[in-house]
Every structure is written in C-alpha cells, then in structure tokens.
Coordinates of C-alpha atoms in Angstrom, one line a residue:
M46 CA -18.0 38.3 -14.1
P47 CA -21.2 38.5 -16.2
Y48 CA -21.2 36.5 -19.7
K49 CA -21.5 38.8 -22.0
T50 CA -19.0 41.1 -20.7
Y51 CA -16.8 38.5 -20.4
L52 CA -17.1 37.3 -24.1
L53 CA -16.7 41.1 -24.3
F54 CA -13.4 41.0 -22.9
C55 CA -12.0 38.0 -24.5
I56 CA -13.0 39.2 -28.0
C57 CA -11.0 42.9 -27.4
L58 CA -8.2 40.7 -26.1
N59 CA -7.5 38.6 -29.2
S60 CA -7.8 41.7 -31.1
L61 CA -5.2 43.6 -28.7
I62 CA -2.7 40.5 -29.3
S63 CA -3.2 40.3 -32.9
V64 CA -2.3 44.3 -33.3
C65 CA 0.1 43.8 -31.1
Q66 CA 1.6 40.7 -32.8
N67 CA 5.9 41.4 -32.9
T68 CA 8.8 39.9 -35.3
F69 CA 11.8 38.9 -33.4
V70 CA 14.6 40.7 -34.8
P71 CA 17.9 40.2 -32.9
D72 CA 20.0 41.7 -35.2
D73 CA 20.9 45.4 -34.3
N74 CA 21.8 46.6 -37.4
F75 CA 19.1 44.7 -39.5
E76 CA 16.2 46.3 -36.5
Q77 CA 18.1 49.7 -37.1
T78 CA 17.7 49.7 -41.0
L79 CA 13.8 48.8 -40.3
I80 CA 14.0 52.0 -38.2
D81 CA 15.5 54.2 -40.9
L82 CA 12.8 53.1 -43.4
G83 CA 10.4 53.8 -40.9
F84 CA 9.0 50.1 -40.4
D85 CA 9.8 50.2 -36.6
T86 CA 10.5 52.8 -33.8
P87 CA 12.8 53.0 -31.3
P88 CA 14.6 52.1 -28.9
L89 CA 16.2 48.6 -30.1
D90 CA 14.5 46.0 -28.4
D91 CA 14.6 43.0 -31.2
L92 CA 10.7 43.0 -31.8
V93 CA 9.4 44.8 -35.0
L94 CA 5.5 45.2 -35.1
T95 CA 4.4 42.2 -37.8
S96 CA 1.5 44.3 -39.1
N97 CA 4.1 47.0 -40.3
I98 CA 6.3 44.5 -42.0
S99 CA 4.0 41.8 -43.3
G100 CA 2.6 44.2 -46.2
I101 CA 6.2 45.2 -47.9
T102 CA 6.8 44.5 -51.2
N103 CA 10.4 46.2 -51.6
L104 CA 12.9 45.8 -49.0
D105 CA 16.5 47.4 -49.5
L106 CA 19.3 46.5 -46.8
V107 CA 22.3 46.7 -49.2
G108 CA 25.2 47.4 -47.3
K109 CA 24.4 47.8 -43.9
N110 CA 26.4 45.3 -41.9
I111 CA 24.2 42.9 -41.2
S112 CA 24.9 39.5 -40.0
D113 CA 21.5 37.7 -39.0
L114 CA 18.1 38.2 -41.0
T115 CA 16.2 36.7 -38.8
G116 CA 12.4 38.1 -38.8
I117 CA 12.6 38.3 -42.8
E118 CA 10.0 35.2 -42.4
D119 CA 7.6 37.9 -42.0
F120 CA 7.9 40.1 -44.6
L121 CA 5.0 37.6 -46.8
A122 CA 4.4 40.2 -49.3
L123 CA 8.0 40.4 -50.4
T124 CA 8.6 40.3 -54.0
N125 CA 11.9 42.0 -54.1
L126 CA 14.9 42.0 -51.7
D127 CA 18.2 43.3 -51.6
C128 CA 20.4 42.3 -49.2
S129 CA 23.6 42.4 -50.9
D130 CA 26.9 43.5 -49.6
N131 CA 26.5 42.1 -45.4
L132 CA 28.0 39.5 -43.3
L133 CA 25.2 36.9 -44.0
P134 CA 26.3 33.5 -43.3
S135 CA 22.6 32.2 -43.9
L136 CA 19.4 33.1 -45.6
D137 CA 16.2 31.6 -45.1
V138 CA 14.1 32.9 -47.9
S139 CA 11.2 29.4 -47.5
N140 CA 8.6 32.1 -46.5
N141 CA 8.9 34.7 -48.8
T142 CA 7.2 32.9 -51.9
N143 CA 6.3 36.1 -53.8
L144 CA 10.1 36.8 -54.2
S145 CA 10.5 38.1 -57.7
E146 CA 13.6 39.2 -57.7
L147 CA 16.5 38.6 -54.7
Y148 CA 19.7 39.9 -54.5
C149 CA 22.3 38.8 -51.8
S150 CA 25.6 39.1 -53.5
N151 CA 28.8 39.6 -51.6
N152 CA 28.0 37.6 -48.3
L153 CA 28.9 35.0 -46.6
L154 CA 26.3 32.4 -47.1
S155 CA 27.5 28.7 -47.5
S156 CA 23.8 27.5 -49.3
L157 CA 20.7 29.1 -50.4
D158 CA 17.2 27.4 -51.0
V159 CA 15.1 29.3 -53.5
T160 CA 13.2 26.1 -55.0
S161 CA 10.1 28.1 -53.5
Q162 CA 10.4 31.0 -55.5
A163 CA 8.1 29.9 -58.0
N164 CA 7.9 33.4 -59.6
L165 CA 11.5 34.4 -59.3
I166 CA 13.0 36.4 -62.3
R167 CA 16.3 37.8 -60.8
L168 CA 18.7 35.9 -58.7
W169 CA 21.8 37.4 -58.2
C170 CA 24.1 35.5 -55.6
F171 CA 27.5 36.2 -56.6
N172 CA 30.4 36.5 -54.3
N173 CA 29.6 34.2 -51.9
Q174 CA 30.5 30.5 -51.0
L175 CA 27.6 28.7 -52.4
S176 CA 29.1 25.0 -53.5
N177 CA 25.2 23.9 -54.9
L178 CA 22.3 26.3 -56.4
D179 CA 19.4 24.6 -57.5
V180 CA 17.1 26.7 -59.6
T181 CA 15.7 24.0 -61.8
Q182 CA 12.5 25.2 -59.8
N183 CA 12.9 29.0 -61.0
T184 CA 11.5 28.4 -64.9
G185 CA 11.0 32.2 -65.0
L186 CA 14.7 33.2 -64.3
I187 CA 15.7 36.1 -66.9
S188 CA 18.8 36.8 -65.1
L189 CA 20.8 34.7 -63.1
R190 CA 24.5 35.9 -61.5
C191 CA 26.0 33.3 -59.6
E192 CA 30.1 34.2 -60.1
M193 CA 33.0 33.9 -57.2
N194 CA 31.3 30.7 -55.5
N195 CA 32.5 27.2 -55.3
L196 CA 29.7 25.7 -57.3
T197 CA 31.3 22.1 -59.5
S198 CA 28.0 22.1 -61.4
L199 CA 24.8 24.0 -62.8
D200 CA 21.9 22.6 -64.4
V201 CA 20.1 25.5 -66.2
S202 CA 18.0 23.1 -68.7
N203 CA 14.8 24.0 -67.0
N204 CA 15.4 28.1 -67.4
T205 CA 14.7 28.2 -70.7
I206 CA 14.0 32.1 -71.1
L207 CA 17.3 33.0 -69.4
N208 CA 18.5 35.9 -71.2
V209 CA 21.7 36.9 -68.9
L210 CA 23.6 34.0 -67.6
V211 CA 26.9 35.0 -65.5
C212 CA 28.5 32.0 -63.7
E213 CA 32.1 33.1 -63.9
E214 CA 35.0 31.9 -61.0
N215 CA 33.6 28.8 -60.1
K216 CA 34.3 25.5 -60.5
I217 CA 32.2 24.3 -63.1
N218 CA 33.7 21.6 -65.5
A219 CA 30.5 21.6 -67.6
I220 CA 27.2 23.4 -68.4
D221 CA 24.6 23.0 -70.9
V222 CA 22.6 26.1 -72.2
S223 CA 21.4 24.4 -75.4
N224 CA 17.5 24.9 -73.9
I225 CA 18.3 28.6 -74.0
T226 CA 18.0 30.3 -77.2
G227 CA 17.3 33.6 -76.0
L228 CA 20.3 33.9 -74.2
S229 CA 22.0 37.2 -74.7
R230 CA 24.8 37.2 -72.4
F231 CA 27.0 34.6 -71.2
Q232 CA 29.7 34.6 -69.1
C233 CA 31.4 31.5 -68.1
G234 CA 34.8 32.5 -67.7
N235 CA 37.5 31.0 -65.4
N236 CA 36.1 27.5 -64.5
L237 CA 36.9 24.2 -65.7
I238 CA 35.2 23.7 -68.8
S239 CA 36.7 21.7 -71.7
N240 CA 33.7 21.8 -74.2
L241 CA 31.4 24.5 -74.8
N242 CA 28.2 24.0 -77.3
I243 CA 26.4 27.8 -78.0
D244 CA 25.3 26.1 -81.3
A245 CA 21.7 26.9 -80.0
N246 CA 21.9 30.1 -78.5
T247 CA 21.9 32.4 -81.6
N248 CA 20.5 35.4 -79.9
L249 CA 24.2 35.7 -78.0
S250 CA 26.0 39.3 -78.3
Y251 CA 28.2 38.9 -75.4
L252 CA 30.5 35.5 -74.8
S253 CA 33.3 35.5 -71.9
C254 CA 34.7 32.2 -71.6
E255 CA 38.0 32.9 -70.9
Q256 CA 40.5 30.8 -68.4
N257 CA 38.6 27.4 -69.2
N258 CA 40.1 24.3 -70.8
I259 CA 38.5 24.8 -74.2
S260 CA 40.0 23.4 -77.1
S261 CA 37.5 24.1 -80.1
L262 CA 34.7 27.2 -80.3
D263 CA 32.1 26.7 -83.1
L264 CA 30.7 30.8 -83.3
Q265 CA 29.0 29.9 -86.9
N266 CA 26.0 30.4 -85.5
N267 CA 26.4 33.7 -83.9
S268 CA 25.8 36.2 -86.2
R269 CA 24.7 38.6 -83.1
L270 CA 28.2 38.0 -81.3
D271 CA 29.7 41.4 -80.9
V272 CA 31.7 40.9 -78.0
L273 CA 33.8 38.0 -77.5
F274 CA 36.6 37.0 -74.9
C275 CA 37.7 33.6 -75.0
S276 CA 41.4 34.0 -74.0
F277 CA 43.9 31.4 -71.7
N278 CA 42.3 28.7 -73.4
N279 CA 43.7 25.4 -75.7
I280 CA 42.1 26.4 -78.8
S281 CA 44.0 26.0 -81.6
S282 CA 41.7 27.5 -84.5
L283 CA 39.1 30.1 -84.6
D284 CA 36.7 31.3 -87.3
L285 CA 35.0 34.7 -87.0
S286 CA 34.3 35.3 -90.6
S287 CA 30.5 34.6 -89.7
N288 CA 30.2 37.1 -86.9
S289 CA 29.5 40.4 -88.9
N290 CA 28.7 42.6 -85.4
L291 CA 31.8 41.9 -83.9
T292 CA 33.7 44.8 -82.4
D293 CA 36.0 43.2 -79.7
L294 CA 37.9 40.4 -79.1
D295 CA 40.2 38.9 -77.2
C296 CA 41.8 35.6 -77.9
S297 CA 45.3 35.9 -76.7
N298 CA 47.4 32.9 -74.7
N299 CA 45.5 30.2 -76.7
Q300 CA 47.2 27.2 -78.9
L301 CA 45.8 29.4 -82.4
C302 CA 47.6 28.6 -85.4
S303 CA 44.3 29.3 -87.6
L304 CA 42.1 33.3 -87.3
N305 CA 39.8 33.9 -90.0
L306 CA 38.8 37.9 -89.1
R307 CA 37.3 38.1 -92.5
N308 CA 33.5 39.0 -91.6
G309 CA 33.2 42.7 -93.5
N310 CA 33.4 44.5 -90.4
N311 CA 37.1 45.0 -89.4
N312 CA 36.9 48.9 -89.6
D313 CA 34.6 48.3 -86.7
F314 CA 36.9 46.7 -84.8
I315 CA 37.5 48.6 -81.3
S316 CA 39.5 46.5 -79.7
V317 CA 41.4 43.3 -81.0
N318 CA 44.0 40.9 -79.3
F319 CA 45.5 38.0 -80.3
D320 CA 48.6 37.9 -78.3
S321 CA 50.8 35.2 -77.5
N322 CA 49.6 32.6 -79.8
P323 CA 53.0 30.8 -80.2
Y324 CA 51.6 29.0 -83.5
L325 CA 50.0 31.8 -85.2
N326 CA 51.6 33.0 -88.4
C327 CA 49.0 34.3 -90.4
V328 CA 45.5 35.9 -89.8
V329 CA 42.7 36.5 -92.4
V330 CA 41.3 40.0 -92.7
D331 CA 39.0 42.2 -95.3
D332 CA 42.4 44.0 -96.3
V333 CA 45.4 42.8 -95.7
N334 CA 46.8 46.6 -96.4
G335 CA 44.2 47.7 -93.9
N336 CA 45.4 49.1 -90.6
H337 CA 45.8 47.0 -88.1
S338 CA 48.2 49.1 -86.1
G339 CA 46.0 49.3 -82.9
W340 CA 45.7 45.3 -82.9
L341 CA 47.6 43.4 -80.4
P342 CA 50.4 41.9 -81.0
N343 CA 51.1 45.6 -83.0
S344 CA 54.4 43.9 -84.5
F345 CA 52.5 41.4 -86.2
S346 CA 52.8 41.3 -90.3
G347 CA 51.0 38.3 -91.1
Y348 CA 48.3 39.4 -92.6
V349 CA 46.2 37.5 -95.5
G350 CA 43.2 37.8 -97.8
R351 CA 42.5 33.9 -97.9
I352 CA 42.7 31.2 -95.3
E353 CA 44.6 29.1 -98.0
D354 CA 47.4 31.5 -98.0
C355 CA 48.5 30.9 -94.7
N356 CA 49.9 27.4 -96.0
D357 CA 52.6 29.7 -97.0
F358 CA 53.9 30.8 -93.7
I359 CA 55.0 27.8 -92.8
P360 CA 58.5 27.7 -92.8
V361 CA 60.1 24.6 -94.6
S362 CA 63.7 23.9 -95.6
F363 CA 64.6 23.5 -99.0
L364 CA 67.7 21.5 -100.5
E365 CA 69.0 21.2 -104.2
D366 CA 68.8 18.2 -106.6
F367 CA 72.1 15.9 -106.1
I368 CA 73.7 13.8 -108.7
G369 CA 76.3 11.1 -107.3
T370 CA 77.2 8.0 -106.3
S371 CA 76.2 8.4 -102.6
Y372 CA 74.0 10.9 -100.8
T373 CA 73.7 11.7 -97.3
L374 CA 70.5 13.4 -95.5
P375 CA 71.8 16.6 -93.9
M376 CA 70.2 18.6 -91.0
I377 CA 67.7 20.9 -91.7
N378 CA 65.9 23.4 -89.7
N379 CA 62.1 23.3 -90.6
G380 CA 60.3 20.0 -91.7
S381 CA 61.1 16.5 -91.7
Y382 CA 61.8 13.9 -94.2
F383 CA 59.6 11.5 -96.3
T384 CA 59.2 9.5 -98.9
E385 CA 56.1 10.6 -100.3
S386 CA 54.3 13.4 -100.5
G387 CA 52.2 15.1 -97.6
G388 CA 54.5 13.6 -94.8
N389 CA 53.4 9.9 -96.1
G390 CA 55.0 7.3 -96.7
T391 CA 58.7 6.5 -95.2
A392 CA 59.8 8.5 -92.4
L393 CA 63.9 9.5 -93.1
N394 CA 66.1 11.1 -90.9
A395 CA 69.1 13.3 -90.6
G396 CA 72.3 10.9 -91.5
D397 CA 70.5 8.6 -93.6
V398 CA 72.0 7.2 -96.4
I399 CA 70.0 7.2 -99.8
P400 CA 71.0 3.9 -101.6
S401 CA 69.1 4.6 -104.6
S402 CA 67.4 7.4 -107.3
Q403 CA 64.4 8.9 -105.8
T404 CA 62.2 12.0 -104.8
V405 CA 62.8 13.2 -101.4
Y406 CA 60.2 15.2 -99.9
I407 CA 60.6 17.8 -96.4
Y408 CA 57.1 18.4 -95.0
N409 CA 56.3 20.8 -92.1
E410 CA 53.2 21.5 -90.4
N411 CA 51.1 23.0 -87.3
S412 CA 47.8 22.1 -86.1
C413 CA 46.5 24.3 -88.9
F414 CA 48.4 23.5 -92.1
S415 CA 51.2 22.6 -93.8
S416 CA 54.1 23.6 -96.1
E417 CA 56.1 20.9 -98.6
S418 CA 59.4 21.0 -100.7
S419 CA 61.3 18.3 -102.9
F420 CA 64.3 17.5 -103.9
N421 CA 66.0 14.8 -106.4
V422 CA 68.6 12.5 -105.2
I423 CA 70.3 10.5 -108.4
I424 CA 72.7 7.7 -107.8
A425 CA 75.2 8.1 -110.9
E426 CA 78.4 7.4 -112.0
N427 CA 78.4 11.0 -113.6
N428 CA 78.4 13.7 -111.7
Y429 CA 75.6 15.8 -113.7
F430 CA 72.3 14.7 -114.5
I431 CA 70.3 15.6 -117.6
P432 CA 66.2 15.1 -117.1
K433 CA 64.8 13.3 -120.4
Y434 CA 61.4 15.4 -119.4
F435 CA 59.6 18.0 -117.8
T436 CA 55.9 19.4 -117.7
P437 CA 56.2 23.1 -117.0
N438 CA 52.3 23.2 -116.0
G439 CA 52.6 25.2 -112.8
D440 CA 51.7 22.0 -110.3
G441 CA 55.3 22.7 -108.9
S442 CA 56.3 19.4 -110.1
H443 CA 58.9 18.7 -113.2
D444 CA 58.1 22.7 -114.3
I445 CA 61.3 23.7 -114.8
W446 CA 63.8 21.7 -117.3
K447 CA 67.4 22.2 -115.1
V448 CA 70.3 19.9 -115.6
V449 CA 71.6 18.8 -112.4
D450 CA 75.6 19.8 -111.7
N451 CA 76.9 19.8 -108.6
N452 CA 80.7 19.8 -109.0
N453 CA 80.0 22.6 -111.7
L454 CA 81.4 20.6 -114.3
I455 CA 79.2 22.6 -117.4
N456 CA 80.2 26.1 -118.6
N457 CA 76.8 27.0 -121.2
I458 CA 74.0 24.9 -122.4
T459 CA 71.5 25.9 -125.5
I460 CA 67.9 24.9 -126.3
Y461 CA 67.0 24.1 -129.7
N462 CA 63.8 23.1 -131.5
R463 CA 63.3 20.2 -134.4
H464 CA 64.3 22.8 -136.9
G465 CA 67.6 23.5 -135.0
K466 CA 66.2 27.3 -134.2
L467 CA 67.5 28.7 -130.7
L468 CA 65.5 28.7 -128.2
K469 CA 67.1 29.4 -124.9
Y470 CA 70.6 30.2 -123.9
L471 CA 71.4 28.7 -120.2
S472 CA 74.8 29.5 -118.5
S473 CA 76.4 27.9 -115.9
T474 CA 74.7 29.4 -112.8
S475 CA 70.5 29.5 -114.8
N476 CA 67.7 28.3 -113.1
G477 CA 66.9 25.9 -116.2
W478 CA 64.3 26.5 -118.9
D479 CA 60.8 27.1 -118.3
G480 CA 59.2 25.7 -122.0
T481 CA 58.7 29.3 -123.3
F482 CA 60.2 31.4 -125.9
N483 CA 59.4 34.8 -126.3
G484 CA 57.1 34.8 -123.1
Q485 CA 55.0 32.3 -124.8
P486 CA 54.9 28.3 -123.8
L487 CA 55.6 26.2 -126.5
N488 CA 53.8 23.3 -127.2
S489 CA 54.4 19.7 -126.1
D490 CA 57.5 18.1 -128.4
S491 CA 61.1 16.9 -128.3
Y492 CA 63.8 20.0 -127.9
W493 CA 67.4 19.4 -128.2
Y494 CA 70.2 20.4 -126.3
V495 CA 74.0 21.2 -126.6
I496 CA 76.0 21.3 -123.3
V497 CA 79.5 22.6 -123.5
L498 CA 81.5 21.3 -120.2
N499 CA 84.5 23.6 -118.9
T500 CA 86.8 21.1 -120.5
K501 CA 85.3 22.0 -123.9
E502 CA 84.4 18.6 -124.5
I503 CA 80.4 18.9 -126.0
L504 CA 77.2 16.5 -125.4
K505 CA 74.3 16.5 -127.5
G506 CA 71.0 14.9 -126.7
H507 CA 67.1 15.4 -126.8
F508 CA 64.6 15.9 -124.3
A509 CA 60.7 16.2 -124.0
L510 CA 58.0 18.7 -123.0
K511 CA 54.7 17.7 -121.9
R512 CA 51.8 19.8 -121.4

C-alpha cells in the first residue's frame, strides 16, 4: 500500500475510534435512564457513546433503582448531579470536578469523597450510612444537609458562608459554628451535643437542637430567631426576652425552672409548648391577663410580668413563733431548716431540739429561684413573749409587734402613746400591730401596752417602734 494511502487510512481510523469511543455503564437501570433522557439508544448493551455524555451539565437520576453509577466519571462537564432515592452503596465523583450541586440522599453510601469539588455550593447526602464527611475543601458551600447518617463529628470551620446546615440524627457530640456568621437555618437535633454556642450566628432564624444533652442555651444575640425547637434536653433556664421575632417555640421535656417569654411579641406566637418541665412554676409573659389558652400545657396558670415574681412560686413552709422551756423542730413539707438566712449557717433537721432562743429559717429553692420564711424560738420560763421593739419598714423582719402566746393565756391587749392616747385594741386572735393609727404610720418612739390575761391579771410595760 502506498505510504500516502496508508497515512490517510490511519487518520481515518483514529477519527473513527475517537468518534465511536464508549463509556462502560454496567447498571441496566442507569443505562435505561440515559436512553430515556436521549443520551443513548437501545438495546441495553452496557455501553454509552462517550461523546453523548461528556458535555452534559445537568443529570437527574432520582428514584431509578440504580445500584451502580459506574460511567459517571465520563460526565466531565457535570455541574448538577441528582442521584437521590436509589440503591447506591458507593459513589465516585472524583472526575466530576465541575460539580456545584450534588444530591445523593436516600442511598446506601458508607463513604463520600467530595474533596475534589472545589466549586460545590450545595451538598445533600442525608439518609445514608456515612461515618465521615470531609467538607473542609468545599469553602463555597451555602447548603449542607447530612442528617440521618452515622457521623460522629463534622468540621465546618472552613464553610464560612453556609446559609443552611442540617446535621440531625447523627452521633455528633460537638460542633463549632462560630465562623458561620450568616447561618440562617441550623438543625442539629438528635445528636449527643452538650454545649451549643451560637453567639456569633446573628442571622439565625431557625434553630432546631432537640434531643441532645444541652444544659444551657444563650439566645441573646439571635434577635432574628423566629423558630426554636429545643425539646428533650437538660436546659434549666431559657431567656427569650431578646427574641422579638419568635413565633414557634417547643422547649418541652427539659429541666426548666425559668422561662422568660416577655419579648413584646406574645400575641404573634403561632405555637408555644413548654410542657413536661417538672420544676417550672412560673413563666414571664408580656401580659399576665393575655390569652394563653393555645399554649401547652393549657392548664398552666403561673404567668407573671417580672422574673423576680417567680420567687413567690417556690413553696415554703411557715411556722408560728414559739415560747416555752423547750422546742423540737417538727416535720415540714417544703424547705429545710437553717440557722441563717438564704440557706446559710448550720443546717437543722426535723426532730432537733432547739436549746436557746434564736430565729430559725426555712429555706427552699430550685435551680433558678428561692423562697424563705422564718420564726422565732424563745426559750423562757413564761409561756408568752412580749417583744421589746419592732421595725415596721416592710423588709419582712420584725414588721409587726405581736405577743407570742402559745398557750392562749392572753385575753386582749391595748396600746397607748406616751400621752396615754389609745392607739390600738388587739383581741386574743389578732395578728399584731403594724405601727399605724387611722391608716397613718406613727413615728419612732416608745409605746405602752396593757395586757389582760384570762385570769384577769394585768401586765403593763413599754416597747420601742423603730423606723
């Protein structure tokens, strides 16, 4: 064969081989889908003309029962691949370096390597069997959904422009989102997270962190938050006073003893659920008399207007002052005995004998609030006690002048000023004198009493009013 003819033959053969180069596609469901899309022609022969697929940019393979995606490596121009809802145990996209969107959820993937996809902006790989996911090279990601896998950790420190992050139902015990200031939707529920810091996520509008081990949640910086689901955690206190856009709240099944919902937006709430918080006695709201009938639990009635008012909802036992030769502390239902205010001093127990005159305090608290009462024990030979002074200044201590009469020996008491003017008559059942006359507070001074006993015996003396 002449040289020129041979050269022409080689050129034509090479051209024919190039034009007719095939891609191996062994999965019949994959090939059939390519036929249906017009990228291949029947019959099923495990081969697809490479030139037909190399320029494809978008490929939709959703729900085609594909178990092997061999051949995807020749889709070199792919920018969008959706192979969700199939039976894929593996997926190799190392050649598809132009991918910007990858959707491979609802498969059987145990691993996924996307480190070659520098242009990836959306990655949805939820409901697989992934135990590891490296997205440190995907710095352009704006949406990452990897929920319902077996992840134990997730490093998103390089994904600083993420807008949506969903990593629910994994085994993650910690996640750092402090670099993602633009994050607006964050779902990390059903994990093992104990500490969640979202101070830097000031754009956050949707937070779902239910079913973790979170004990505290600071939302003061998240003023745009409108949905919060944080049920089934160990949160003891929740302050939502800065979250004026909030419309949906579920903080049920926690350890809450403090819940502040006074944010000026209570009328716009769509749903509120703080059920199953056994220590929650009161909730701070915009309007105590507002309509809370749609909130759960709907039987709750402990609404207050100030956080300080929650102290009043802590039950504490009250005991009357005692005077006598000996006193034994009785059993009480609410609180514990102490020798000093605020649960300080020495703890006392029911059954203890009080040997000397003193004030005994009954103190009760939960994780957030406390309440206290006190009573005087006066060890004396007489069975009544006449106070030598009182201080009616409203501080809860010695505000009332009252004679202690445990054995009901006193018939009545009259009180006079230094000029002999009658100021107050007290029967044997009276609660004492508050230091007023005709509704007006009297000045600090000495005042006189006349006590008539049931035996007709009369006792006289004086005491001091101090302001």
